[in-house]
Every structure is written in C-alpha cells, then in structure tokens.
PDB file of C-alpha atoms and ligand atoms in Angstrom:
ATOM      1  CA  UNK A   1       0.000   0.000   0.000  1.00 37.00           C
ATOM      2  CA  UNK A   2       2.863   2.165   0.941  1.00 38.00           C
ATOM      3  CA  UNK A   3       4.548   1.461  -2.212  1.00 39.00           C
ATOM      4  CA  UNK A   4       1.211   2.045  -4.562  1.00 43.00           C
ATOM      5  CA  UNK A   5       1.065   5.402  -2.384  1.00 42.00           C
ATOM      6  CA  UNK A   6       4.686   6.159  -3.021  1.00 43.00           C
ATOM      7  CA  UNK A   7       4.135   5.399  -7.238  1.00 42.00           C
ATOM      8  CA  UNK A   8       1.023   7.652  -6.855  1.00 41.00           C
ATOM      9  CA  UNK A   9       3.161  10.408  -5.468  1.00 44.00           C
ATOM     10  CA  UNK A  10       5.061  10.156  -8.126  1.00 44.00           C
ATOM     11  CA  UNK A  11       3.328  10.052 -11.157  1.00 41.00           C
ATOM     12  CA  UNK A  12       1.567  13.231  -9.545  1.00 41.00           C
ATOM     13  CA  UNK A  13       4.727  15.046  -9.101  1.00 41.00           C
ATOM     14  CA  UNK A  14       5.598  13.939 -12.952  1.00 39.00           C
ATOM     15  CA  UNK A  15       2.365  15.707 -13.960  1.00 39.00           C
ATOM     16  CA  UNK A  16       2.430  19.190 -11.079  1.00 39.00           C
ATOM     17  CA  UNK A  17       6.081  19.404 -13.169  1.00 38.00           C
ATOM     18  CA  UNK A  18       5.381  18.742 -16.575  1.00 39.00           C
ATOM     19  CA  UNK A  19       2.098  21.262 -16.327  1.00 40.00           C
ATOM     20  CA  UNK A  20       4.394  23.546 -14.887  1.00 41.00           C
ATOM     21  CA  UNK A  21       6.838  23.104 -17.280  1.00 42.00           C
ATOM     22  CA  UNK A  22       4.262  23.689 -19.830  1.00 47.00           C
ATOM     23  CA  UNK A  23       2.824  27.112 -18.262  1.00 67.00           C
ATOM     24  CA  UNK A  24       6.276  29.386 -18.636  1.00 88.00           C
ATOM     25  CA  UNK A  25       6.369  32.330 -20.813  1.00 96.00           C
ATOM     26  CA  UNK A  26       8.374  31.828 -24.011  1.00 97.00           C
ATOM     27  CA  UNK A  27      10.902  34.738 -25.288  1.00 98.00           C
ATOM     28  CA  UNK A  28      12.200  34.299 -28.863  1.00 98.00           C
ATOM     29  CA  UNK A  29      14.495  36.181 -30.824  1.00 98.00           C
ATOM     30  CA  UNK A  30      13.055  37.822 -33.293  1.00 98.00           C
ATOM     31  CA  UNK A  31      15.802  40.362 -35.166  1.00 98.00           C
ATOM     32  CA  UNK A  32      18.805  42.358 -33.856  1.00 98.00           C
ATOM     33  CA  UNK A  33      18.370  43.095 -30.619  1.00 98.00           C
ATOM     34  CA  UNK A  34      14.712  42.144 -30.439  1.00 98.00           C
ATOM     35  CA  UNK A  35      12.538  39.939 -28.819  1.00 98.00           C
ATOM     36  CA  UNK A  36       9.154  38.460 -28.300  1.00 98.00           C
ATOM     37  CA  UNK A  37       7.661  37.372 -24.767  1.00 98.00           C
ATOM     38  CA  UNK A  38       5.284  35.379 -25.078  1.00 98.00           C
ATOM     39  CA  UNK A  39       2.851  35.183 -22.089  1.00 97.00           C
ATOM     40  CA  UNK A  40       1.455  31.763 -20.440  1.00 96.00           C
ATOM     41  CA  UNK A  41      -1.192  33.473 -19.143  1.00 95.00           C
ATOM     42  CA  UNK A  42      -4.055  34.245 -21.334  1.00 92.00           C
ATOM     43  CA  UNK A  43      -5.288  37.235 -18.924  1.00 93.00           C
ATOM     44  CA  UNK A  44      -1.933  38.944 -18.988  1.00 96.00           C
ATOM     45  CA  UNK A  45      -0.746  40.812 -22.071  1.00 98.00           C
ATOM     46  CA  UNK A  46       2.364  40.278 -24.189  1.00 98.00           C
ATOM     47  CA  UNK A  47       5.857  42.053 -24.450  1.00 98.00           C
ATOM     48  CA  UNK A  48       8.153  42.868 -26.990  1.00 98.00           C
ATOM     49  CA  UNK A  49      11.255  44.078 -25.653  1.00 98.00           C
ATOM     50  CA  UNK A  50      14.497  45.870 -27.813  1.00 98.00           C
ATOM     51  CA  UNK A  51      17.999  45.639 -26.356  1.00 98.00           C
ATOM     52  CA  UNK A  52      19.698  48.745 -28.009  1.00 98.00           C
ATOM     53  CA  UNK A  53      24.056  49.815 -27.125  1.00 98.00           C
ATOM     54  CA  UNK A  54      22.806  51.309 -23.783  1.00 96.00           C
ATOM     55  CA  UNK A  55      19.516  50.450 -22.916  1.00 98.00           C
ATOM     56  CA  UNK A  56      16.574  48.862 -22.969  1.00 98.00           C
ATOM     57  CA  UNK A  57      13.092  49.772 -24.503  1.00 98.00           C
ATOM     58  CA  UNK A  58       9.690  47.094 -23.434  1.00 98.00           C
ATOM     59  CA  UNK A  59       6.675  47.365 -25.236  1.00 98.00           C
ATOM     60  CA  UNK A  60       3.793  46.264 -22.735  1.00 98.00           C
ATOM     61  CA  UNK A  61       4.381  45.275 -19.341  1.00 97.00           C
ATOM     62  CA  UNK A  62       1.589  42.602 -18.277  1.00 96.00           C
ATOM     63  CA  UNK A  63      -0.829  42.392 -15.950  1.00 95.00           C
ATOM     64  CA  UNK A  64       0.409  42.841 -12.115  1.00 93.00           C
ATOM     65  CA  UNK A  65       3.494  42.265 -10.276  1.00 93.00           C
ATOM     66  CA  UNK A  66       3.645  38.931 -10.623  1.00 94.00           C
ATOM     67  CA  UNK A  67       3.543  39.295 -14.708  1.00 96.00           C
ATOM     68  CA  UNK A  68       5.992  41.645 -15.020  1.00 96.00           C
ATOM     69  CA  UNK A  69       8.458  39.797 -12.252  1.00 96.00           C
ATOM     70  CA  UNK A  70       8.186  37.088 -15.098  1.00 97.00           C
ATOM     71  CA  UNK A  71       8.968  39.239 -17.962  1.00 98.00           C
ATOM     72  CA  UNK A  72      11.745  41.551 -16.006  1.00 98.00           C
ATOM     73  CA  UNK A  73      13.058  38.132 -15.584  1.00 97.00           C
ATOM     74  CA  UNK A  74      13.225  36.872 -19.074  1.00 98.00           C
ATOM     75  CA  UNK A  75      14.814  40.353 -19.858  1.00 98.00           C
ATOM     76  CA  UNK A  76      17.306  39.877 -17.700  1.00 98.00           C
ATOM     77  CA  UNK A  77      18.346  36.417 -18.625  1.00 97.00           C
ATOM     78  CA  UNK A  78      19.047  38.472 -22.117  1.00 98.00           C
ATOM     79  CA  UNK A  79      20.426  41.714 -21.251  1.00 98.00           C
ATOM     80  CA  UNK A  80      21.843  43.505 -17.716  1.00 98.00           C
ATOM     81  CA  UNK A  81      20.937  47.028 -19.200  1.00 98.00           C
ATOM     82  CA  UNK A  82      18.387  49.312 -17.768  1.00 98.00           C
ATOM     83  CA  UNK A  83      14.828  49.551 -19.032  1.00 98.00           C
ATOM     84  CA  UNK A  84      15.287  53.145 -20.718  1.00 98.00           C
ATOM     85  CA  UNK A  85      11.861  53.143 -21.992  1.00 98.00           C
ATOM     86  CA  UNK A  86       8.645  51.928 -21.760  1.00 98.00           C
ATOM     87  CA  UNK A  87       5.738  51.729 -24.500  1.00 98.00           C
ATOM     88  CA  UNK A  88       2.087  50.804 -23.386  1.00 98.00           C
ATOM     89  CA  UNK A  89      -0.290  50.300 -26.764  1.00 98.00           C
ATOM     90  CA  UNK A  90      -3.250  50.878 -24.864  1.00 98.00           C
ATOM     91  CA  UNK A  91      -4.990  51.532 -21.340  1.00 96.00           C
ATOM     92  CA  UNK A  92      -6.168  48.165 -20.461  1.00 95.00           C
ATOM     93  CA  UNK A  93      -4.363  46.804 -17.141  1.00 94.00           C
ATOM     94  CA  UNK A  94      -2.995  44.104 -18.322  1.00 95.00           C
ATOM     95  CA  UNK A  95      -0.741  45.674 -20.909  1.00 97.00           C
ATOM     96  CA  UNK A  96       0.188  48.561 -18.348  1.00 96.00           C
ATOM     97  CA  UNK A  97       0.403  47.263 -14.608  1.00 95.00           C
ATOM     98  CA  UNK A  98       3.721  46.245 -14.575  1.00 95.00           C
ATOM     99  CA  UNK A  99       5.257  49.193 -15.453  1.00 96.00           C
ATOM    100  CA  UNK A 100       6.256  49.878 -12.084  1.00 94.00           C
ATOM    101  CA  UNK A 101       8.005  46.851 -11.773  1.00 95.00           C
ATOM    102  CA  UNK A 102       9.384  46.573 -15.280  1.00 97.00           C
ATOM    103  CA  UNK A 103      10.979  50.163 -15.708  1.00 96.00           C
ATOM    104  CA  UNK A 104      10.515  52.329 -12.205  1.00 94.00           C
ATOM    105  CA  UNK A 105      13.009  55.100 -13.642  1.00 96.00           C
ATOM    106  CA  UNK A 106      11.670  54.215 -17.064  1.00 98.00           C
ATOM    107  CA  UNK A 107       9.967  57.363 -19.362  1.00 98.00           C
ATOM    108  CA  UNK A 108       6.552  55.722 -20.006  1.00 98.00           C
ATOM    109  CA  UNK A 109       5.125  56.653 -23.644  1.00 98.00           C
ATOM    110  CA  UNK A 110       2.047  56.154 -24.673  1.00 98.00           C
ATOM    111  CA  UNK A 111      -0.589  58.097 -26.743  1.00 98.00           C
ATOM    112  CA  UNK A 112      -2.345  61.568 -24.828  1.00 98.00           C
ATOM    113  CA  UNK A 113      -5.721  59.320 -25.120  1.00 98.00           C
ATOM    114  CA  UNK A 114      -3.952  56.309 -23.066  1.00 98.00           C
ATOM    115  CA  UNK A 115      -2.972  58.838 -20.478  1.00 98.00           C
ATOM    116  CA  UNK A 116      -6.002  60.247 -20.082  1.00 97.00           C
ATOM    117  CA  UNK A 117      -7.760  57.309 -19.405  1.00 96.00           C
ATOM    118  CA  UNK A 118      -5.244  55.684 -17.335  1.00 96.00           C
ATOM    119  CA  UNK A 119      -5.314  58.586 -14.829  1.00 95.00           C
ATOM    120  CA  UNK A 120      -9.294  57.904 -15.082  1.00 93.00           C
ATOM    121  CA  UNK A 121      -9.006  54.725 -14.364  1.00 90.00           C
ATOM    122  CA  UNK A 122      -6.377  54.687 -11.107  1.00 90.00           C
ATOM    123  CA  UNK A 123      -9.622  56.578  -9.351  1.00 89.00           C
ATOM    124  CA  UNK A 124     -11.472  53.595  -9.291  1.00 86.00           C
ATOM    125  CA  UNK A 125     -11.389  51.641  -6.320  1.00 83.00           C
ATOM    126  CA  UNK A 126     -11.109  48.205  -8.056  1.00 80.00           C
ATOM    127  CA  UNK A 127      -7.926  50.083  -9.998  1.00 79.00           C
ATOM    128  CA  UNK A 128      -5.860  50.586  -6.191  1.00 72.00           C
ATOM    129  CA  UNK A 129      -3.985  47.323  -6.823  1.00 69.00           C
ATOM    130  CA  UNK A 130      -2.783  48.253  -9.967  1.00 74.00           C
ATOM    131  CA  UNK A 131       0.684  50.232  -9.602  1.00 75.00           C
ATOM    132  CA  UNK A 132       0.647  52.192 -12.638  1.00 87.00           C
ATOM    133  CA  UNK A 133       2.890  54.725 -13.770  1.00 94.00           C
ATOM    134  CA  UNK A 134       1.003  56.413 -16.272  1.00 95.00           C
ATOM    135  CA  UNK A 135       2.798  57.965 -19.148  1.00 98.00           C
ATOM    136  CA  UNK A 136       5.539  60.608 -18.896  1.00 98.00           C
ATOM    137  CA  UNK A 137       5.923  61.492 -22.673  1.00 98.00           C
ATOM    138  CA  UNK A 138       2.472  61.094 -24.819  1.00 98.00           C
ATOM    139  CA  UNK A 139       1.988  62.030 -28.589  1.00 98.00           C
ATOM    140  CA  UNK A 140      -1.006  62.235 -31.186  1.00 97.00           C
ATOM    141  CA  UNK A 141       0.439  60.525 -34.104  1.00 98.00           C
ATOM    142  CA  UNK A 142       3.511  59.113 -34.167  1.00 98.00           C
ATOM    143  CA  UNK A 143       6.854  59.237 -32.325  1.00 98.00           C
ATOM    144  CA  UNK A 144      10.332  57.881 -33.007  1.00 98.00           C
ATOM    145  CA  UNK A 145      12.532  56.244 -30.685  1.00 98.00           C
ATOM    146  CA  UNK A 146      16.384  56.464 -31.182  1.00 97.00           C
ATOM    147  CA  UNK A 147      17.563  53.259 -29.233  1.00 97.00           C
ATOM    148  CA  UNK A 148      20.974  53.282 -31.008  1.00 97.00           C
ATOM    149  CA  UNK A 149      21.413  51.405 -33.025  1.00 98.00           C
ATOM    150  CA  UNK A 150      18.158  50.714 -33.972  1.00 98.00           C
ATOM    151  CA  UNK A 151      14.817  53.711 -34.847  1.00 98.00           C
ATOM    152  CA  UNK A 152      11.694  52.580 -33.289  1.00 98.00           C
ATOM    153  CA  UNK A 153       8.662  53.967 -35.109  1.00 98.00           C
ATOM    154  CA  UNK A 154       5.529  54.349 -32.348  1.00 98.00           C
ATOM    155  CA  UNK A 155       2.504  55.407 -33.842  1.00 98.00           C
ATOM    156  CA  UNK A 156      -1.374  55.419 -33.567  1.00 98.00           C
ATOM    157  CA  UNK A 157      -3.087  53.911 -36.551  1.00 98.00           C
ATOM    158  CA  UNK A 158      -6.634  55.533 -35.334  1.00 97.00           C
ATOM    159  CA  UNK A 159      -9.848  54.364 -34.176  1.00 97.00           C
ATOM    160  CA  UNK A 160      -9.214  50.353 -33.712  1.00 97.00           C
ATOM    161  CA  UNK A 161      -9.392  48.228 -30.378  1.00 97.00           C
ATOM    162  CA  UNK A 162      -9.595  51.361 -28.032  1.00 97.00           C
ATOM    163  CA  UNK A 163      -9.704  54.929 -29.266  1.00 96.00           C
ATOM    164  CA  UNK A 164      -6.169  55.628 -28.893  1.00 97.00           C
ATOM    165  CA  UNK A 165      -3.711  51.981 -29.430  1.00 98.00           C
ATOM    166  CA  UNK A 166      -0.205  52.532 -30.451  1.00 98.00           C
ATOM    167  CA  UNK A 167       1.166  50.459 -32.460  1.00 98.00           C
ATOM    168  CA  UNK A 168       5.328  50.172 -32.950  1.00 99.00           C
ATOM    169  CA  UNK A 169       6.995  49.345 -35.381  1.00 98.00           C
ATOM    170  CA  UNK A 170      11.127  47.770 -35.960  1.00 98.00           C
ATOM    171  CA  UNK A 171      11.741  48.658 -39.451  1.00 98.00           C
ATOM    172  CA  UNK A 172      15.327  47.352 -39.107  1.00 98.00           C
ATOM    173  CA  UNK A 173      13.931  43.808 -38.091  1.00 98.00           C
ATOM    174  CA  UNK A 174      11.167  44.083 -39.914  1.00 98.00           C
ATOM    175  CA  UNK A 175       8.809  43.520 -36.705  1.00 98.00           C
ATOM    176  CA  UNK A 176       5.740  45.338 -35.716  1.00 98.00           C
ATOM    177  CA  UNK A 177       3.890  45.131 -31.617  1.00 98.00           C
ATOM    178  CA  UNK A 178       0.393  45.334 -32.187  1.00 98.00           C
ATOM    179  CA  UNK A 179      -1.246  45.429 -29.236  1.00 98.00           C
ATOM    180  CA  UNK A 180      -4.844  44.305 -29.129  1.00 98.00           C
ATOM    181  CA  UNK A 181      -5.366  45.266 -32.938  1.00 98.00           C
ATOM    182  CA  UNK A 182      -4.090  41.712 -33.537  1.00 98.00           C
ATOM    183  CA  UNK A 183      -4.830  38.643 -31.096  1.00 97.00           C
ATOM    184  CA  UNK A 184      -3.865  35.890 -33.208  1.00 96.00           C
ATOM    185  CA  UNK A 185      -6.226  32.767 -34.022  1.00 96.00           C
ATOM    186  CA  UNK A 186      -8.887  34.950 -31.383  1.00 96.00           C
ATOM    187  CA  UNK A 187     -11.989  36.989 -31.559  1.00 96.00           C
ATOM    188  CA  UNK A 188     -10.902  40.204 -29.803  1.00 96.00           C
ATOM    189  CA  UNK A 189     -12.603  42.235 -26.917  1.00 92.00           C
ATOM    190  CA  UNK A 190     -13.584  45.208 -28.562  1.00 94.00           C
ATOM    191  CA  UNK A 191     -13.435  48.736 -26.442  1.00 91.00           C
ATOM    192  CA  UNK A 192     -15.009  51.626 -27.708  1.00 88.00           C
ATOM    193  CA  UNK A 193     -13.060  52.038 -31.364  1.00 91.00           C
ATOM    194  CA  UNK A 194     -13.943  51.543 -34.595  1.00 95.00           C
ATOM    195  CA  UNK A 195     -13.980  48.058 -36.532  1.00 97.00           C
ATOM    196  CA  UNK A 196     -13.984  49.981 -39.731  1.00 96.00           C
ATOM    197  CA  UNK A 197     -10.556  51.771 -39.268  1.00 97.00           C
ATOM    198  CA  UNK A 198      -9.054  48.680 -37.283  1.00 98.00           C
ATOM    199  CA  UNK A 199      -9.542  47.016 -40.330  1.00 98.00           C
ATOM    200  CA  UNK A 200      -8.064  49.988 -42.622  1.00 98.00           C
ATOM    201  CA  UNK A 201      -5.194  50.646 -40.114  1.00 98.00           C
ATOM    202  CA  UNK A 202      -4.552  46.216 -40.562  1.00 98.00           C
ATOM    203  CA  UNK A 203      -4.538  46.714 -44.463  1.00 98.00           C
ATOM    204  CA  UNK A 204      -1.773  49.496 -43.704  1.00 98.00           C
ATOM    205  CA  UNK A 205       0.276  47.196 -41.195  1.00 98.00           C
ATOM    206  CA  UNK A 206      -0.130  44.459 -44.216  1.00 98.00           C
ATOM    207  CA  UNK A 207       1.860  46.527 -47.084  1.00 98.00           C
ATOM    208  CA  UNK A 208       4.780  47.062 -44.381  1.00 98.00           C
ATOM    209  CA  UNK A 209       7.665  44.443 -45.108  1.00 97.00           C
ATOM    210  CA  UNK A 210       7.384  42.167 -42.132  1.00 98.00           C
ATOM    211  CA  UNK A 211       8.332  38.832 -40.562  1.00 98.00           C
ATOM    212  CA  UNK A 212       7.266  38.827 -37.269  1.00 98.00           C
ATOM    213  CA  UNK A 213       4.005  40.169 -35.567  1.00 98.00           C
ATOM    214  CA  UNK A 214       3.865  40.488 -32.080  1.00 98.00           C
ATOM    215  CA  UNK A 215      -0.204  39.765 -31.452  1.00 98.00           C
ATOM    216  CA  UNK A 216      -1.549  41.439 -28.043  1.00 98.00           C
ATOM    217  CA  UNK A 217      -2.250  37.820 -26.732  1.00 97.00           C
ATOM    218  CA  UNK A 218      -1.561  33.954 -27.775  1.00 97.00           C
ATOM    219  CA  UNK A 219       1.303  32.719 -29.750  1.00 97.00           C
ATOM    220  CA  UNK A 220       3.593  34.911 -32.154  1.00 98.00           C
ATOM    221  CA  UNK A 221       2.356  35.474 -36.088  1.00 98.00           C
ATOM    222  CA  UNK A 222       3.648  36.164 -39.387  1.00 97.00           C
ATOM    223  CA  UNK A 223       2.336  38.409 -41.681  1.00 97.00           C
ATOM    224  CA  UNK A 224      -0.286  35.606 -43.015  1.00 97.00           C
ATOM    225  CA  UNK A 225      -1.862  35.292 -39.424  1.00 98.00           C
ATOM    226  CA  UNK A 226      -2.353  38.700 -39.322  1.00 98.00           C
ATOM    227  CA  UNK A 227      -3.972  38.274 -43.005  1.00 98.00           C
ATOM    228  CA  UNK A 228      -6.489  35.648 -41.358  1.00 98.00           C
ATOM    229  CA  UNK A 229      -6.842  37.976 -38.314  1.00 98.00           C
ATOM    230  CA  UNK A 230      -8.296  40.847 -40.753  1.00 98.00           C
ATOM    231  CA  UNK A 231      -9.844  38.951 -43.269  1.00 98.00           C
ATOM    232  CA  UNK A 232     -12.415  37.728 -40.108  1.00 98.00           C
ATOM    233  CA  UNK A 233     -12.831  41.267 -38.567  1.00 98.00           C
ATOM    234  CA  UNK A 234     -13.797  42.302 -42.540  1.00 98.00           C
ATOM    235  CA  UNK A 235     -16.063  38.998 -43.313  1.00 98.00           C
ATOM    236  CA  UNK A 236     -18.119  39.598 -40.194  1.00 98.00           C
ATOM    237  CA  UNK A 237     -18.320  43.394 -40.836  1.00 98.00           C
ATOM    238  CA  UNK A 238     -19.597  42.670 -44.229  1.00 98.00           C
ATOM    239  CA  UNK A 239     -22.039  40.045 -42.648  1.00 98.00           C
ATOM    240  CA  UNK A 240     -23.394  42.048 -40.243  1.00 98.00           C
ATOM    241  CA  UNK A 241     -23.223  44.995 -42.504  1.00 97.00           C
ATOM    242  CA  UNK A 242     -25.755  43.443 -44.888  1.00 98.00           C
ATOM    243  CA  UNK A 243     -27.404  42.163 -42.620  1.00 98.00           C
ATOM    244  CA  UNK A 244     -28.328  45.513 -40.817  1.00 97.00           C
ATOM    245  CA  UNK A 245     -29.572  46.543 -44.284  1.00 96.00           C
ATOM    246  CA  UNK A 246     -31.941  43.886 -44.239  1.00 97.00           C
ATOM    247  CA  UNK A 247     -33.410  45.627 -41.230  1.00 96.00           C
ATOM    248  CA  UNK A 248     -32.336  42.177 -38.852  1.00 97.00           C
ATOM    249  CA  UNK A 249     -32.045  43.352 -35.541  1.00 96.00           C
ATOM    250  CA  UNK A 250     -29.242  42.820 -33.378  1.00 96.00           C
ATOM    251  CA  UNK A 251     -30.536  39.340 -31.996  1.00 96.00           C
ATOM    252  CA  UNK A 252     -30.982  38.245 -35.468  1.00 97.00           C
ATOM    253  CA  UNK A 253     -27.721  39.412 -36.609  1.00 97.00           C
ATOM    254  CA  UNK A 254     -26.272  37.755 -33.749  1.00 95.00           C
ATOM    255  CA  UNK A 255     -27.771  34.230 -34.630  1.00 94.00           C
ATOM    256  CA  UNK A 256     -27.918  34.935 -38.119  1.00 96.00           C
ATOM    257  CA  UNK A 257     -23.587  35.390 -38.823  1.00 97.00           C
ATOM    258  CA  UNK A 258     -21.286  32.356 -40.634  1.00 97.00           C
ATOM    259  CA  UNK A 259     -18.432  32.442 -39.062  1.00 96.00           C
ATOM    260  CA  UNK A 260     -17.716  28.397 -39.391  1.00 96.00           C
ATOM    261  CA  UNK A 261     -14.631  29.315 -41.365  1.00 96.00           C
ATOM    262  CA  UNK A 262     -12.952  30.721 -38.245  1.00 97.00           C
ATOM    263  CA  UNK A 263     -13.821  27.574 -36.047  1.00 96.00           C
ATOM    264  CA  UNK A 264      -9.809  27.250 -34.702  1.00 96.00           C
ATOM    265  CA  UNK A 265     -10.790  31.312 -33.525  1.00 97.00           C
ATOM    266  CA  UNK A 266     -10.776  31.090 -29.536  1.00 96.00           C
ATOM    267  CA  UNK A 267     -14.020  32.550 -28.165  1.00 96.00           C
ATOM    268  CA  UNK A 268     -14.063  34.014 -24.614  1.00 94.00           C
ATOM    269  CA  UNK A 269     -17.002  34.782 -23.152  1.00 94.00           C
ATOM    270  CA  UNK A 270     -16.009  36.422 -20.286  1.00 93.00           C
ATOM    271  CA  UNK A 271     -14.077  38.440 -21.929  1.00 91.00           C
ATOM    272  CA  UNK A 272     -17.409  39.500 -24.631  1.00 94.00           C
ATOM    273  CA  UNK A 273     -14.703  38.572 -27.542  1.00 95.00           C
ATOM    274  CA  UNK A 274     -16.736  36.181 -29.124  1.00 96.00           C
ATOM    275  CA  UNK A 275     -18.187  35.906 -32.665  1.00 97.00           C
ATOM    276  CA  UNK A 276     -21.306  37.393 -31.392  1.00 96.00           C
ATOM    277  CA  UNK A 277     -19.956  39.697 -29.283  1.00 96.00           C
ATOM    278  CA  UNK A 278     -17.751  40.727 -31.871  1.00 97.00           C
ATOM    279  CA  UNK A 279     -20.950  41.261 -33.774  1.00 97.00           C
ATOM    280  CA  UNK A 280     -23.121  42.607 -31.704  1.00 96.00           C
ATOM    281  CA  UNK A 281     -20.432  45.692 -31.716  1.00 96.00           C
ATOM    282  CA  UNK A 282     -19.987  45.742 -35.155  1.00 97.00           C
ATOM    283  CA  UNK A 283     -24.235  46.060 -35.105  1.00 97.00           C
ATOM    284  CA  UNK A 284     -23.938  49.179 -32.773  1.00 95.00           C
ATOM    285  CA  UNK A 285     -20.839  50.990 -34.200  1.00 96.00           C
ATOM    286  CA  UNK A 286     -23.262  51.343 -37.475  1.00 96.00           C
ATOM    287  CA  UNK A 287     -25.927  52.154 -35.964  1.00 93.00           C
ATOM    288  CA  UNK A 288     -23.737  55.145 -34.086  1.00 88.00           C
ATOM    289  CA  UNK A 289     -23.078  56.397 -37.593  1.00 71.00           C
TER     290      UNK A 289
HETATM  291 ZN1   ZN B 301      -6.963  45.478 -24.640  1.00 50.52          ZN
END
C-alpha cells in the first residue's frame, strides 16, 4: 500500500512538473536586438522588448506584479541594461500594470488618449492594486525612438481596439507590436473604437515588409496570421453589414452570422470577444453612424 502510495506520489509530481513546465512564458528572438515574450497566461498581455548599445526599450508590461516579475526576468536572462523606456499600446491593465516593476526610472510613452484614461481609471477603487505609472511622454500621431542602433517607429493607426492603441513598429527587423489590434487565431474584446478603421489601419500594417508580428495575446504570427486575423474582422463586418440593411435586428444578426470558417478562432465569453460579441459591436458601431 505504501509502495502504490509512493508510485502515486510520483506520477503526480511527474504531472504538477510537466504542467508547470508547460505554463512558462516563451521569449524568442526575433531580429537584432529584439525579442518576443510570449505570455502563459491568457489574462496577462504580451511584451516585446528591444535591447539597443545602452539600454533597454519594453513594449507592454503585463498584468500585475507577478507578470511583469516574469517578464523583467526573461529580460534579464538576455540583457543587464536598464529599461530606458517603456511603450504601453493601450490603457487596459494588463498591458500597463507592470510598469512599475518593469521600468521604475523608465519614461513611459504612450498616446495623450492612453494617459487620459489611465489617470481615469487609477480613481477607481477596483484600480488601487494596480501600480501604474502612467505615461511621462504622450503624442497624437507618431513618435520615433532612437535606441541606437536601432529607430523605433511608435505610432497610432486611429480608431481600432480602443480609441487611442499605439502600435510600434522595428523597421530594421522588420517587426511590428500590435497590441490588441491583432490577437492571433482569437476573436478580440472590442473597447469603444472603430472596426472599420481597425480594419483599414490592418490593411496598412499588411503593405509594411514584415516577418514577425507580435499579437496582443496567444502565440507569435507572421504576416499571413495577421492576413487571417483581418480577413475575419472584414467577413463579419460585411455580414453584419448586410445584414443591418436587411433591417435584422441585433438578436438576429447575432444568430444569423457564418463564421464556421474561423472555427480554430478562440471565443471568450467572459471576456465579450466572441463571434457574437464581436458582432453585436460591429451592429452598434453602425448604428452610431
Ligand atoms: Zn486590450
């Protein structure tokens, strides 16, 4: 009994390590100095991070402290220099609350909108947990970072996920970080934006020369998942677009949408970034109109 105990204990310590083993974040080389964290958390945001001559620049910081302990970790297992700068692509918490941690004498950038309703959003109670460090250097259009060697082009590509993304670009490693525009094999959450400039300001990201594409969430894509990625934001505008003109109303719409060619798409609920929730916003943006 002792012994079938002792097996038991060990096949279970086989599988607590081999799930942990699974759940790590994975950091991958992506050009010259560049690299792409990818989280093991679905509720915690991505990070691209660029190791210039004499410092650092991270693009996203994750969710909380215990995120960005994991990503200041993987930074540091690649470079020893200090975090010079920070870029957040949006407001949402989990690309921003481990700035503190991350970069504490970092400059912060982000666009004036992201500012704006970051400070907003540390009044909330629910926020007081968060440690952000909202930005110190904010811009309308576009930016450009001298990390020498390498230019880093930062830049917002207008109405998309939120009302003010940033997206940022590595022309010398032909890389972009994307933020939420792009969550790849996913139906996004969808703040108050626009679908039909997302999907212009993805046709734009598509004619730059690329490799790599840094998605806001799940695994890292090439310039053809970001193809799929717009193609299903522009088929189930189209859908719903015609549909709308058929006078369907939103539950109709809802029920009424093909999206069976985008079956591999994750769909999270909780998150409203479903098919139908995807929809359903799609529905109200035109009506807004
Ligand atoms: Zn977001």
């Amino acid at each position: 009994m002792q012994l079938r105990i002792a097996t038991i204990q060990a096949v279970l310590l086989v599988f607590i390590c081999s799930t942990l083993a699974v759940a790590e974040p994975t950091v991958k080389q992506i050009g010259s100095g560049l690299y792409a964290y990818i989280s093991d958390n679905d509720s915690s945001a991505n990070s691209t991070f660029l190791v210039g001559q004499s410092g650092i620049l991270v693009v996203d910081t994750g969710l909380n402290t215990s995120e960005a302990t994991k990503l200041l970790h993987a930074i540091r297992q690649v470079s020893s220099l200090p975090v010079k700068y920070i870029v957040n692509t949006h407001y949402h918490p989990d690309h921003q609350g481990g700035n503190a941690v991350v970069g504490p004498a970092s400059v912060v950038i982000s666009t004036d909108f992201t500012r704006a309703r970051t400070l907003e959003a540390m009044k909330a109670p629910a926020m007081q947990d968060f440690h952000f460090h909202p930005a110190d250097l904010t811009f309308q259009q576009q930016v450009t970072l001298h990390l020498d060697p390498y230019s880093v082009e930062v830049y917002f590509p207008g109405k998309a996920h939120t009302s003010g993304d940033a997206l940022v670009y590595f022309p010398q490693q032909r890389a972009i970080a994307m933020g939420d525009l792009f969550l790849n094999r996913s139906s996004p959450a969808m703040d108050y934006g626009s679908v039909e400039s997302w999907i212009a300001a993805l046709d734009h990201v598509l004619e730059l020369p690329l490799e790599n594409v840094v998605p806001g969430h799940f695994e890292l894509g090439t310039k053809s998942d970001l193809k799929r990625f717009r193609d299903y934001l522009n088929d189930l505008y189209q859908q719903v677009r015609a549909l709308k003109q058929n006078n369907k109303t939103l539950e109709q719409v809802r029920h009424d949408i093909h999206m069976e060619r985008y079956s591999d798409f994750r769909q999270y609920p909780k998150y409203e970034a479903t098919f139908s929730d995807n929809a359903a916003v799609i529905y109200q943006q035109l009506q807004g109109r």
